[in-house]
Amino acid sequence: MREAASRLFTEKGLTGTRMKEVAAPAGAGERTLYDAFPTKAALFGHTLSVAIAGDEEPVAVPDRLETLEIRDEPDPGRAIGRSVDQLTELLERADDLIMVTLDAAGADPGMRASAGRRRRGDVRRASGPGHRT
């Protein structure tokens, strides 16, 4: 269902995607989808989170082993190279869905708030404690 959701959100946008369209390719009923994701926003959030992280593990990207190893890398040049590689992989997985978030933010107050929180959180995490943003 997540693959169908990702494809449909990318093709039709958040508002143009219907829950029953997501359920059908997986051979599931719409009720089954709603049991797992009570709202389309919840389904989208899950789909985006998995695309960003690359899996369903409940560990945020800043807390993942690869990110922590990059943070602890003593060679700044190597740390930057590894960071670029990690970000490139993340964007290859999630760029289309990130764009859906930005597109939907103009029309949907909930998505606008979510996009704003995500941007502010990303800036705070990137700058680290004690840095002004």
mmCIF file of N, CA and C in Angstrom:
data_model
loop_
_atom_site.group_PDB
_atom_site.id
_atom_site.type_symbol
_atom_site.label_atom_id
_atom_site.label_comp_id
_atom_site.label_asym_id
_atom_site.label_seq_id
_atom_site.Cartn_x
_atom_site.Cartn_y
_atom_site.Cartn_z
ATOM 1 N N MET A 1 0.817 -1.189 0.000
ATOM 2 C CA MET A 1 0.000 0.000 0.000
ATOM 3 C C MET A 1 0.862 1.254 0.000
ATOM 4 N N ARG A 2 2.002 1.188 0.699
ATOM 5 C CA ARG A 2 2.860 2.368 0.759
ATOM 6 C C ARG A 2 3.401 2.723 -0.621
ATOM 7 N N GLU A 3 3.756 1.724 -1.422
ATOM 8 C CA GLU A 3 4.243 1.999 -2.779
ATOM 9 C C GLU A 3 3.157 2.667 -3.613
ATOM 10 N N ALA A 4 1.938 2.167 -3.520
ATOM 11 C CA ALA A 4 0.821 2.782 -4.243
ATOM 12 C C ALA A 4 0.595 4.201 -3.743
ATOM 13 N N ALA A 5 0.653 4.387 -2.441
ATOM 14 C CA ALA A 5 0.457 5.728 -1.868
ATOM 15 C C ALA A 5 1.527 6.685 -2.381
ATOM 16 N N SER A 6 2.768 6.256 -2.352
ATOM 17 C CA SER A 6 3.860 7.109 -2.815
ATOM 18 C C SER A 6 3.666 7.497 -4.278
ATOM 19 N N ARG A 7 3.340 6.527 -5.096
ATOM 20 C CA ARG A 7 3.138 6.788 -6.527
ATOM 21 C C ARG A 7 1.974 7.740 -6.746
ATOM 22 N N LEU A 8 0.852 7.481 -6.086
ATOM 23 C CA LEU A 8 -0.333 8.312 -6.271
ATOM 24 C C LEU A 8 -0.136 9.722 -5.715
ATOM 25 N N PHE A 9 0.475 9.844 -4.549
ATOM 26 C CA PHE A 9 0.728 11.177 -4.002
ATOM 27 C C PHE A 9 1.626 11.969 -4.951
ATOM 28 N N THR A 10 2.609 11.299 -5.526
ATOM 29 C CA THR A 10 3.522 11.969 -6.447
ATOM 30 C C THR A 10 2.812 12.376 -7.736
ATOM 31 N N GLU A 11 1.971 11.486 -8.258
ATOM 32 C CA GLU A 11 1.281 11.760 -9.523
ATOM 33 C C GLU A 11 0.116 12.735 -9.363
ATOM 34 N N LYS A 12 -0.674 12.560 -8.300
ATOM 35 C CA LYS A 12 -1.925 13.312 -8.163
ATOM 36 C C LYS A 12 -1.898 14.374 -7.076
ATOM 37 N N GLY A 13 -0.864 14.381 -6.280
ATOM 38 C CA GLY A 13 -0.817 15.303 -5.149
ATOM 39 C C GLY A 13 -1.611 14.767 -3.977
ATOM 40 N N LEU A 14 -1.516 15.463 -2.874
ATOM 41 C CA LEU A 14 -2.203 15.017 -1.660
ATOM 42 C C LEU A 14 -3.713 15.109 -1.818
ATOM 43 N N THR A 15 -4.209 16.237 -2.293
ATOM 44 C CA THR A 15 -5.652 16.402 -2.390
ATOM 45 C C THR A 15 -6.265 15.557 -3.497
ATOM 46 N N GLY A 16 -5.505 15.256 -4.538
ATOM 47 C CA GLY A 16 -6.038 14.476 -5.650
ATOM 48 C C GLY A 16 -6.029 12.980 -5.428
ATOM 49 N N THR A 17 -5.357 12.515 -4.400
ATOM 50 C CA THR A 17 -5.268 11.081 -4.112
ATOM 51 C C THR A 17 -6.402 10.667 -3.190
ATOM 52 N N ARG A 18 -7.084 9.599 -3.539
ATOM 53 C CA ARG A 18 -8.183 9.053 -2.729
ATOM 54 C C ARG A 18 -7.701 7.781 -2.027
ATOM 55 N N MET A 19 -8.148 7.592 -0.826
ATOM 56 C CA MET A 19 -7.740 6.423 -0.042
ATOM 57 C C MET A 19 -8.088 5.122 -0.756
ATOM 58 N N LYS A 20 -9.251 5.048 -1.392
ATOM 59 C CA LYS A 20 -9.624 3.807 -2.067
ATOM 60 C C LYS A 20 -8.690 3.511 -3.231
ATOM 61 N N GLU A 21 -8.106 4.555 -3.847
ATOM 62 C CA GLU A 21 -7.141 4.342 -4.925
ATOM 63 C C GLU A 21 -5.857 3.735 -4.392
ATOM 64 N N VAL A 22 -5.518 4.056 -3.163
ATOM 65 C CA VAL A 22 -4.318 3.510 -2.542
ATOM 66 C C VAL A 22 -4.532 2.046 -2.177
ATOM 67 N N ALA A 23 -5.698 1.728 -1.665
ATOM 68 C CA ALA A 23 -5.986 0.367 -1.203
ATOM 69 C C ALA A 23 -6.111 -0.618 -2.361
ATOM 70 N N ALA A 24 -6.694 -0.199 -3.463
ATOM 71 C CA ALA A 24 -7.013 -1.115 -4.567
ATOM 72 C C ALA A 24 -5.804 -1.873 -5.121
ATOM 73 N N PRO A 25 -4.677 -1.232 -5.452
ATOM 74 C CA PRO A 25 -3.557 -1.986 -6.021
ATOM 75 C C PRO A 25 -2.988 -3.052 -5.084
ATOM 76 N N ALA A 26 -3.156 -2.848 -3.790
ATOM 77 C CA ALA A 26 -2.658 -3.828 -2.817
ATOM 78 C C ALA A 26 -3.660 -4.942 -2.567
ATOM 79 N N GLY A 27 -4.840 -4.841 -3.189
ATOM 80 C CA GLY A 27 -5.858 -5.853 -2.982
ATOM 81 C C GLY A 27 -6.498 -5.759 -1.605
ATOM 82 N N ALA A 28 -6.379 -4.589 -0.984
ATOM 83 C CA ALA A 28 -6.943 -4.394 0.352
ATOM 84 C C ALA A 28 -8.189 -3.532 0.244
ATOM 85 N N GLY A 29 -9.029 -3.650 1.227
ATOM 86 C CA GLY A 29 -10.208 -2.803 1.279
ATOM 87 C C GLY A 29 -9.866 -1.439 1.855
ATOM 88 N N GLU A 30 -10.685 -0.489 1.532
ATOM 89 C CA GLU A 30 -10.477 0.866 2.037
ATOM 90 C C GLU A 30 -10.525 0.876 3.571
ATOM 91 N N ARG A 31 -11.416 0.066 4.148
ATOM 92 C CA ARG A 31 -11.530 -0.008 5.608
ATOM 93 C C ARG A 31 -10.216 -0.483 6.240
ATOM 94 N N THR A 32 -9.558 -1.441 5.596
ATOM 95 C CA THR A 32 -8.271 -1.943 6.099
ATOM 96 C C THR A 32 -7.244 -0.813 6.123
ATOM 97 N N LEU A 33 -7.230 -0.023 5.070
ATOM 98 C CA LEU A 33 -6.303 1.105 5.001
ATOM 99 C C LEU A 33 -6.608 2.118 6.109
ATOM 100 N N TYR A 34 -7.898 2.412 6.300
ATOM 101 C CA TYR A 34 -8.280 3.358 7.363
ATOM 102 C C TYR A 34 -7.968 2.808 8.757
ATOM 103 N N ASP A 35 -7.999 1.480 8.924
ATOM 104 C CA ASP A 35 -7.622 0.907 10.222
ATOM 105 C C ASP A 35 -6.156 1.188 10.527
ATOM 106 N N ALA A 36 -5.325 1.136 9.498
ATOM 107 C CA ALA A 36 -3.891 1.384 9.682
ATOM 108 C C ALA A 36 -3.567 2.880 9.716
ATOM 109 N N PHE A 37 -4.277 3.656 8.889
ATOM 110 C CA PHE A 37 -4.030 5.095 8.772
ATOM 111 C C PHE A 37 -5.373 5.805 8.793
ATOM 112 N N PRO A 38 -5.776 6.351 9.932
ATOM 113 C CA PRO A 38 -7.112 6.927 10.071
ATOM 114 C C PRO A 38 -7.389 8.117 9.154
ATOM 115 N N THR A 39 -6.322 8.774 8.682
ATOM 116 C CA THR A 39 -6.503 9.912 7.787
ATOM 117 C C THR A 39 -5.507 9.826 6.640
ATOM 118 N N LYS A 40 -5.814 10.548 5.590
ATOM 119 C CA LYS A 40 -4.885 10.602 4.460
ATOM 120 C C LYS A 40 -3.584 11.276 4.899
ATOM 121 N N ALA A 41 -3.679 12.257 5.777
ATOM 122 C CA ALA A 41 -2.477 12.916 6.282
ATOM 123 C C ALA A 41 -1.584 11.928 7.039
ATOM 124 N N ALA A 42 -2.193 11.027 7.802
ATOM 125 C CA ALA A 42 -1.414 10.013 8.529
ATOM 126 C C ALA A 42 -0.719 9.072 7.546
ATOM 127 N N LEU A 43 -1.427 8.664 6.502
ATOM 128 C CA LEU A 43 -0.825 7.811 5.473
ATOM 129 C C LEU A 43 0.318 8.542 4.784
ATOM 130 N N PHE A 44 0.085 9.801 4.430
ATOM 131 C CA PHE A 44 1.136 10.568 3.777
ATOM 132 C C PHE A 44 2.346 10.723 4.694
ATOM 133 N N GLY A 45 2.105 11.053 5.954
ATOM 134 C CA GLY A 45 3.197 11.218 6.914
ATOM 135 C C GLY A 45 4.033 9.958 7.045
ATOM 136 N N HIS A 46 3.366 8.814 7.124
ATOM 137 C CA HIS A 46 4.084 7.538 7.208
ATOM 138 C C HIS A 46 4.881 7.291 5.927
ATOM 139 N N THR A 47 4.262 7.513 4.799
ATOM 140 C CA THR A 47 4.923 7.287 3.514
ATOM 141 C C THR A 47 6.152 8.181 3.381
ATOM 142 N N LEU A 48 6.015 9.439 3.750
ATOM 143 C CA LEU A 48 7.141 10.372 3.683
ATOM 144 C C LEU A 48 8.239 9.977 4.668
ATOM 145 N N SER A 49 7.866 9.616 5.889
ATOM 146 C CA SER A 49 8.860 9.228 6.898
ATOM 147 C C SER A 49 9.677 8.022 6.462
ATOM 148 N N VAL A 50 9.012 7.030 5.889
ATOM 149 C CA VAL A 50 9.723 5.841 5.426
ATOM 150 C C VAL A 50 10.639 6.197 4.249
ATOM 151 N N ALA A 51 10.167 7.064 3.365
ATOM 152 C CA ALA A 51 11.013 7.483 2.241
ATOM 153 C C ALA A 51 12.240 8.231 2.754
ATOM 154 N N ILE A 52 12.062 9.087 3.722
ATOM 155 C CA ILE A 52 13.194 9.841 4.265
ATOM 156 C C ILE A 52 14.187 8.911 4.952
ATOM 157 N N ALA A 53 13.686 8.029 5.805
ATOM 158 C CA ALA A 53 14.559 7.146 6.579
ATOM 159 C C ALA A 53 15.112 5.981 5.755
ATOM 160 N N GLY A 54 14.335 5.510 4.795
ATOM 161 C CA GLY A 54 14.771 4.373 3.983
ATOM 162 C C GLY A 54 14.270 3.040 4.496
ATOM 163 N N ASP A 55 13.585 3.049 5.642
ATOM 164 C CA ASP A 55 13.004 1.829 6.200
ATOM 165 C C ASP A 55 11.965 2.221 7.239
ATOM 166 N N GLU A 56 11.355 1.214 7.868
ATOM 167 C CA GLU A 56 10.300 1.474 8.853
ATOM 168 C C GLU A 56 10.798 1.516 10.291
ATOM 169 N N GLU A 57 12.092 1.444 10.492
ATOM 170 C CA GLU A 57 12.612 1.491 11.859
ATOM 171 C C GLU A 57 12.218 2.812 12.506
ATOM 172 N N PRO A 58 11.775 2.777 13.756
ATOM 173 C CA PRO A 58 11.316 3.998 14.431
ATOM 174 C C PRO A 58 12.476 4.839 14.989
ATOM 175 N N VAL A 59 13.462 5.101 14.140
ATOM 176 C CA VAL A 59 14.624 5.887 14.548
ATOM 177 C C VAL A 59 14.762 7.050 13.574
ATOM 178 N N ALA A 60 14.755 8.266 14.100
ATOM 179 C CA ALA A 60 14.892 9.452 13.259
ATOM 180 C C ALA A 60 16.270 9.473 12.602
ATOM 181 N N VAL A 61 16.357 10.069 11.443
ATOM 182 C CA VAL A 61 17.621 10.134 10.704
ATOM 183 C C VAL A 61 18.748 10.707 11.567
ATOM 184 N N PRO A 62 18.530 11.796 12.326
ATOM 185 C CA PRO A 62 19.636 12.319 13.146
ATOM 186 C C PRO A 62 20.130 11.352 14.222
ATOM 187 N N ASP A 63 19.282 10.364 14.586
ATOM 188 C CA ASP A 63 19.647 9.414 15.635
ATOM 189 C C ASP A 63 20.132 8.076 15.092
ATOM 190 N N ARG A 64 20.226 7.945 13.785
ATOM 191 C CA ARG A 64 20.645 6.680 13.179
ATOM 192 C C ARG A 64 22.162 6.521 13.263
ATOM 193 N N LEU A 65 22.599 5.265 13.289
ATOM 194 C CA LEU A 65 24.012 4.947 13.436
ATOM 195 C C LEU A 65 24.860 5.661 12.390
ATOM 196 N N GLU A 66 24.433 5.641 11.137
ATOM 197 C CA GLU A 66 25.215 6.285 10.078
ATOM 198 C C GLU A 66 25.407 7.777 10.367
ATOM 199 N N THR A 67 24.351 8.441 10.805
ATOM 200 C CA THR A 67 24.442 9.872 11.108
ATOM 201 C C THR A 67 25.348 10.113 12.301
ATOM 202 N N LEU A 68 25.230 9.284 13.321
ATOM 203 C CA LEU A 68 26.082 9.431 14.503
ATOM 204 C C LEU A 68 27.548 9.189 14.155
ATOM 205 N N GLU A 69 27.806 8.221 13.283
ATOM 206 C CA GLU A 69 29.189 7.970 12.840
ATOM 207 C C GLU A 69 29.738 9.160 12.064
ATOM 208 N N ILE A 70 28.910 9.775 11.231
ATOM 209 C CA ILE A 70 29.328 10.963 10.489
ATOM 210 C C ILE A 70 29.652 12.088 11.473
ATOM 211 N N ARG A 71 28.786 12.261 12.450
ATOM 212 C CA ARG A 71 28.980 13.313 13.448
ATOM 213 C C ARG A 71 30.285 13.112 14.215
ATOM 214 N N ASP A 72 30.664 11.841 14.440
ATOM 215 C CA ASP A 72 31.879 11.535 15.202
ATOM 216 C C ASP A 72 33.123 11.404 14.328
ATOM 217 N N GLU A 73 32.967 11.541 13.027
ATOM 218 C CA GLU A 73 34.102 11.406 12.099
ATOM 219 C C GLU A 73 35.142 12.494 12.391
ATOM 220 N N PRO A 74 36.385 12.092 12.700
ATOM 221 C CA PRO A 74 37.402 13.102 13.033
ATOM 222 C C PRO A 74 37.915 13.886 11.812
ATOM 223 N N ASP A 75 37.810 13.314 10.633
ATOM 224 C CA ASP A 75 38.303 13.980 9.420
ATOM 225 C C ASP A 75 37.174 14.811 8.817
ATOM 226 N N PRO A 76 37.263 16.148 8.885
ATOM 227 C CA PRO A 76 36.174 16.996 8.383
ATOM 228 C C PRO A 76 35.839 16.753 6.909
ATOM 229 N N GLY A 77 36.830 16.549 6.090
ATOM 230 C CA GLY A 77 36.585 16.301 4.669
ATOM 231 C C GLY A 77 35.800 15.021 4.462
ATOM 232 N N ARG A 78 36.166 13.991 5.188
ATOM 233 C CA ARG A 78 35.447 12.710 5.086
ATOM 234 C C ARG A 78 34.028 12.856 5.644
ATOM 235 N N ALA A 79 33.892 13.599 6.740
ATOM 236 C CA ALA A 79 32.562 13.814 7.323
ATOM 237 C C ALA A 79 31.657 14.536 6.330
ATOM 238 N N ILE A 80 32.166 15.542 5.663
ATOM 239 C CA ILE A 80 31.370 16.269 4.674
ATOM 240 C C ILE A 80 31.003 15.353 3.514
ATOM 241 N N GLY A 81 31.946 14.589 3.032
ATOM 242 C CA GLY A 81 31.664 13.657 1.932
ATOM 243 C C GLY A 81 30.596 12.638 2.306
ATOM 244 N N ARG A 82 30.688 12.099 3.507
ATOM 245 C CA ARG A 82 29.693 11.124 3.958
ATOM 246 C C ARG A 82 28.335 11.784 4.155
ATOM 247 N N SER A 83 28.323 13.021 4.638
ATOM 248 C CA SER A 83 27.062 13.751 4.801
ATOM 249 C C SER A 83 26.392 13.995 3.460
ATOM 250 N N VAL A 84 27.188 14.375 2.476
ATOM 251 C CA VAL A 84 26.655 14.604 1.129
ATOM 252 C C VAL A 84 26.089 13.304 0.568
ATOM 253 N N ASP A 85 26.802 12.214 0.751
ATOM 254 C CA ASP A 85 26.309 10.917 0.272
ATOM 255 C C ASP A 85 24.994 10.548 0.945
ATOM 256 N N GLN A 86 24.922 10.739 2.259
ATOM 257 C CA GLN A 86 23.708 10.406 2.994
ATOM 258 C C GLN A 86 22.540 11.272 2.527
ATOM 259 N N LEU A 87 22.770 12.559 2.368
ATOM 260 C CA LEU A 87 21.709 13.454 1.933
ATOM 261 C C LEU A 87 21.274 13.146 0.505
ATOM 262 N N THR A 88 22.218 12.808 -0.342
ATOM 263 C CA THR A 88 21.885 12.442 -1.724
ATOM 264 C C THR A 88 20.977 11.219 -1.748
ATOM 265 N N GLU A 89 21.307 10.209 -0.971
ATOM 266 C CA GLU A 89 20.476 9.007 -0.898
ATOM 267 C C GLU A 89 19.081 9.341 -0.382
ATOM 268 N N LEU A 90 19.010 10.168 0.658
ATOM 269 C CA LEU A 90 17.723 10.558 1.230
ATOM 270 C C LEU A 90 16.877 11.272 0.179
ATOM 271 N N LEU A 91 17.463 12.222 -0.520
ATOM 272 C CA LEU A 91 16.706 12.978 -1.520
ATOM 273 C C LEU A 91 16.292 12.108 -2.705
ATOM 274 N N GLU A 92 17.123 11.149 -3.079
ATOM 275 C CA GLU A 92 16.730 10.235 -4.160
ATOM 276 C C GLU A 92 15.503 9.427 -3.772
ATOM 277 N N ARG A 93 15.381 9.095 -2.489
ATOM 278 C CA ARG A 93 14.219 8.330 -2.020
ATOM 279 C C ARG A 93 12.995 9.210 -1.828
ATOM 280 N N ALA A 94 13.190 10.433 -1.343
ATOM 281 C CA ALA A 94 12.070 11.218 -0.823
ATOM 282 C C ALA A 94 11.776 12.517 -1.555
ATOM 283 N N ASP A 95 12.562 12.878 -2.559
ATOM 284 C CA ASP A 95 12.400 14.212 -3.138
ATOM 285 C C ASP A 95 11.008 14.468 -3.699
ATOM 286 N N ASP A 96 10.426 13.502 -4.378
ATOM 287 C CA ASP A 96 9.089 13.715 -4.944
ATOM 288 C C ASP A 96 8.045 13.931 -3.852
ATOM 289 N N LEU A 97 8.147 13.177 -2.772
ATOM 290 C CA LEU A 97 7.185 13.336 -1.681
ATOM 291 C C LEU A 97 7.417 14.639 -0.915
ATOM 292 N N ILE A 98 8.659 15.069 -0.810
ATOM 293 C CA ILE A 98 8.931 16.359 -0.185
ATOM 294 C C ILE A 98 8.269 17.466 -0.998
ATOM 295 N N MET A 99 8.332 17.359 -2.311
ATOM 296 C CA MET A 99 7.683 18.349 -3.171
ATOM 297 C C MET A 99 6.163 18.317 -2.993
ATOM 298 N N VAL A 100 5.590 17.130 -2.790
ATOM 299 C CA VAL A 100 4.146 17.031 -2.528
ATOM 300 C C VAL A 100 3.809 17.803 -1.259
ATOM 301 N N THR A 101 4.655 17.698 -0.244
ATOM 302 C CA THR A 101 4.437 18.439 1.000
ATOM 303 C C THR A 101 4.398 19.933 0.731
ATOM 304 N N LEU A 102 5.353 20.409 -0.035
ATOM 305 C CA LEU A 102 5.417 21.844 -0.326
ATOM 306 C C LEU A 102 4.231 22.286 -1.167
ATOM 307 N N ASP A 103 3.842 21.472 -2.143
ATOM 308 C CA ASP A 103 2.672 21.810 -2.968
ATOM 309 C C ASP A 103 1.402 21.841 -2.137
ATOM 310 N N ALA A 104 1.236 20.866 -1.256
ATOM 311 C CA ALA A 104 0.022 20.774 -0.445
ATOM 312 C C ALA A 104 -0.028 21.863 0.616
ATOM 313 N N ALA A 105 1.121 22.362 1.018
ATOM 314 C CA ALA A 105 1.155 23.374 2.072
ATOM 315 C C ALA A 105 0.401 24.637 1.669
ATOM 316 N N GLY A 106 0.328 24.911 0.373
ATOM 317 C CA GLY A 106 -0.396 26.087 -0.078
ATOM 318 C C GLY A 106 -1.894 25.966 0.080
ATOM 319 N N ALA A 107 -2.413 24.745 0.039
ATOM 320 C CA ALA A 107 -3.862 24.540 0.061
ATOM 321 C C ALA A 107 -4.384 23.945 1.361
ATOM 322 N N ASP A 108 -3.530 23.318 2.135
ATOM 323 C CA ASP A 108 -3.978 22.578 3.307
ATOM 324 C C ASP A 108 -3.299 23.138 4.556
ATOM 325 N N PRO A 109 -4.069 23.726 5.483
ATOM 326 C CA PRO A 109 -3.468 24.314 6.687
ATOM 327 C C PRO A 109 -2.666 23.307 7.515
ATOM 328 N N GLY A 110 -3.141 22.064 7.586
ATOM 329 C CA GLY A 110 -2.414 21.041 8.336
ATOM 330 C C GLY A 110 -1.061 20.734 7.717
ATOM 331 N N MET A 111 -1.028 20.652 6.393
ATOM 332 C CA MET A 111 0.238 20.398 5.710
ATOM 333 C C MET A 111 1.152 21.613 5.815
ATOM 334 N N ARG A 112 0.594 22.805 5.779
ATOM 335 C CA ARG A 112 1.392 24.027 5.914
ATOM 336 C C ARG A 112 2.079 24.026 7.277
ATOM 337 N N ALA A 113 1.329 23.684 8.318
ATOM 338 C CA ALA A 113 1.906 23.625 9.662
ATOM 339 C C ALA A 113 2.961 22.537 9.750
ATOM 340 N N SER A 114 2.687 21.386 9.147
ATOM 341 C CA SER A 114 3.636 20.278 9.160
ATOM 342 C C SER A 114 4.918 20.646 8.426
ATOM 343 N N ALA A 115 4.786 21.277 7.272
ATOM 344 C CA ALA A 115 5.958 21.684 6.507
ATOM 345 C C ALA A 115 6.779 22.696 7.299
ATOM 346 N N GLY A 116 6.118 23.607 7.988
ATOM 347 C CA GLY A 116 6.828 24.595 8.800
ATOM 348 C C GLY A 116 7.555 23.954 9.958
ATOM 349 N N ARG A 117 6.892 23.013 10.644
ATOM 350 C CA ARG A 117 7.548 22.315 11.767
ATOM 351 C C ARG A 117 8.736 21.524 11.271
ATOM 352 N N ARG A 118 8.594 20.848 10.138
ATOM 353 C CA ARG A 118 9.680 20.031 9.605
ATOM 354 C C ARG A 118 10.881 20.915 9.275
ATOM 355 N N ARG A 119 10.655 22.051 8.624
ATOM 356 C CA ARG A 119 11.769 22.943 8.266
ATOM 357 C C ARG A 119 12.454 23.460 9.523
ATOM 358 N N ARG A 120 11.686 23.924 10.511
ATOM 359 C CA ARG A 120 12.288 24.453 11.732
ATOM 360 C C ARG A 120 13.052 23.366 12.464
ATOM 361 N N GLY A 121 12.496 22.165 12.533
ATOM 362 C CA GLY A 121 13.174 21.060 13.203
ATOM 363 C C GLY A 121 14.458 20.675 12.498
ATOM 364 N N ASP A 122 14.439 20.685 11.170
ATOM 365 C CA ASP A 122 15.640 20.345 10.412
ATOM 366 C C ASP A 122 16.745 21.359 10.675
ATOM 367 N N VAL A 123 16.380 22.633 10.744
ATOM 368 C CA VAL A 123 17.377 23.675 10.993
ATOM 369 C C VAL A 123 17.962 23.512 12.386
ATOM 370 N N ARG A 124 17.111 23.274 13.373
ATOM 371 C CA ARG A 124 17.622 23.102 14.740
ATOM 372 C C ARG A 124 18.536 21.902 14.846
ATOM 373 N N ARG A 125 18.164 20.794 14.245
ATOM 374 C CA ARG A 125 19.002 19.587 14.308
ATOM 375 C C ARG A 125 20.317 19.810 13.581
ATOM 376 N N ALA A 126 20.271 20.503 12.441
ATOM 377 C CA ALA A 126 21.477 20.705 11.645
ATOM 378 C C ALA A 126 22.460 21.629 12.372
ATOM 379 N N SER A 127 21.944 22.619 13.100
ATOM 380 C CA SER A 127 22.825 23.580 13.730
ATOM 381 C C SER A 127 23.368 23.072 15.069
ATOM 382 N N GLY A 128 22.647 22.143 15.677
ATOM 383 C CA GLY A 128 23.104 21.575 16.938
ATOM 384 C C GLY A 128 22.783 22.467 18.119
ATOM 385 N N PRO A 129 22.978 21.954 19.330
ATOM 386 C CA PRO A 129 22.646 22.732 20.511
ATOM 387 C C PRO A 129 23.595 23.913 20.664
ATOM 388 N N GLY A 130 23.048 25.002 21.143
ATOM 389 C CA GLY A 130 23.886 26.170 21.397
ATOM 390 C C GLY A 130 24.079 27.076 20.211
ATOM 391 N N HIS A 131 23.616 26.698 19.047
ATOM 392 C CA HIS A 131 23.740 27.530 17.865
ATOM 393 C C HIS A 131 22.428 28.275 17.641
ATOM 394 N N ARG A 132 22.533 29.504 17.216
ATOM 395 C CA ARG A 132 21.341 30.279 16.904
ATOM 396 C C ARG A 132 20.921 29.999 15.482
ATOM 397 N N THR A 133 19.606 29.891 15.276
ATOM 398 C CA THR A 133 19.075 29.690 13.925
ATOM 399 C C THR A 133 18.201 30.844 13.518
#
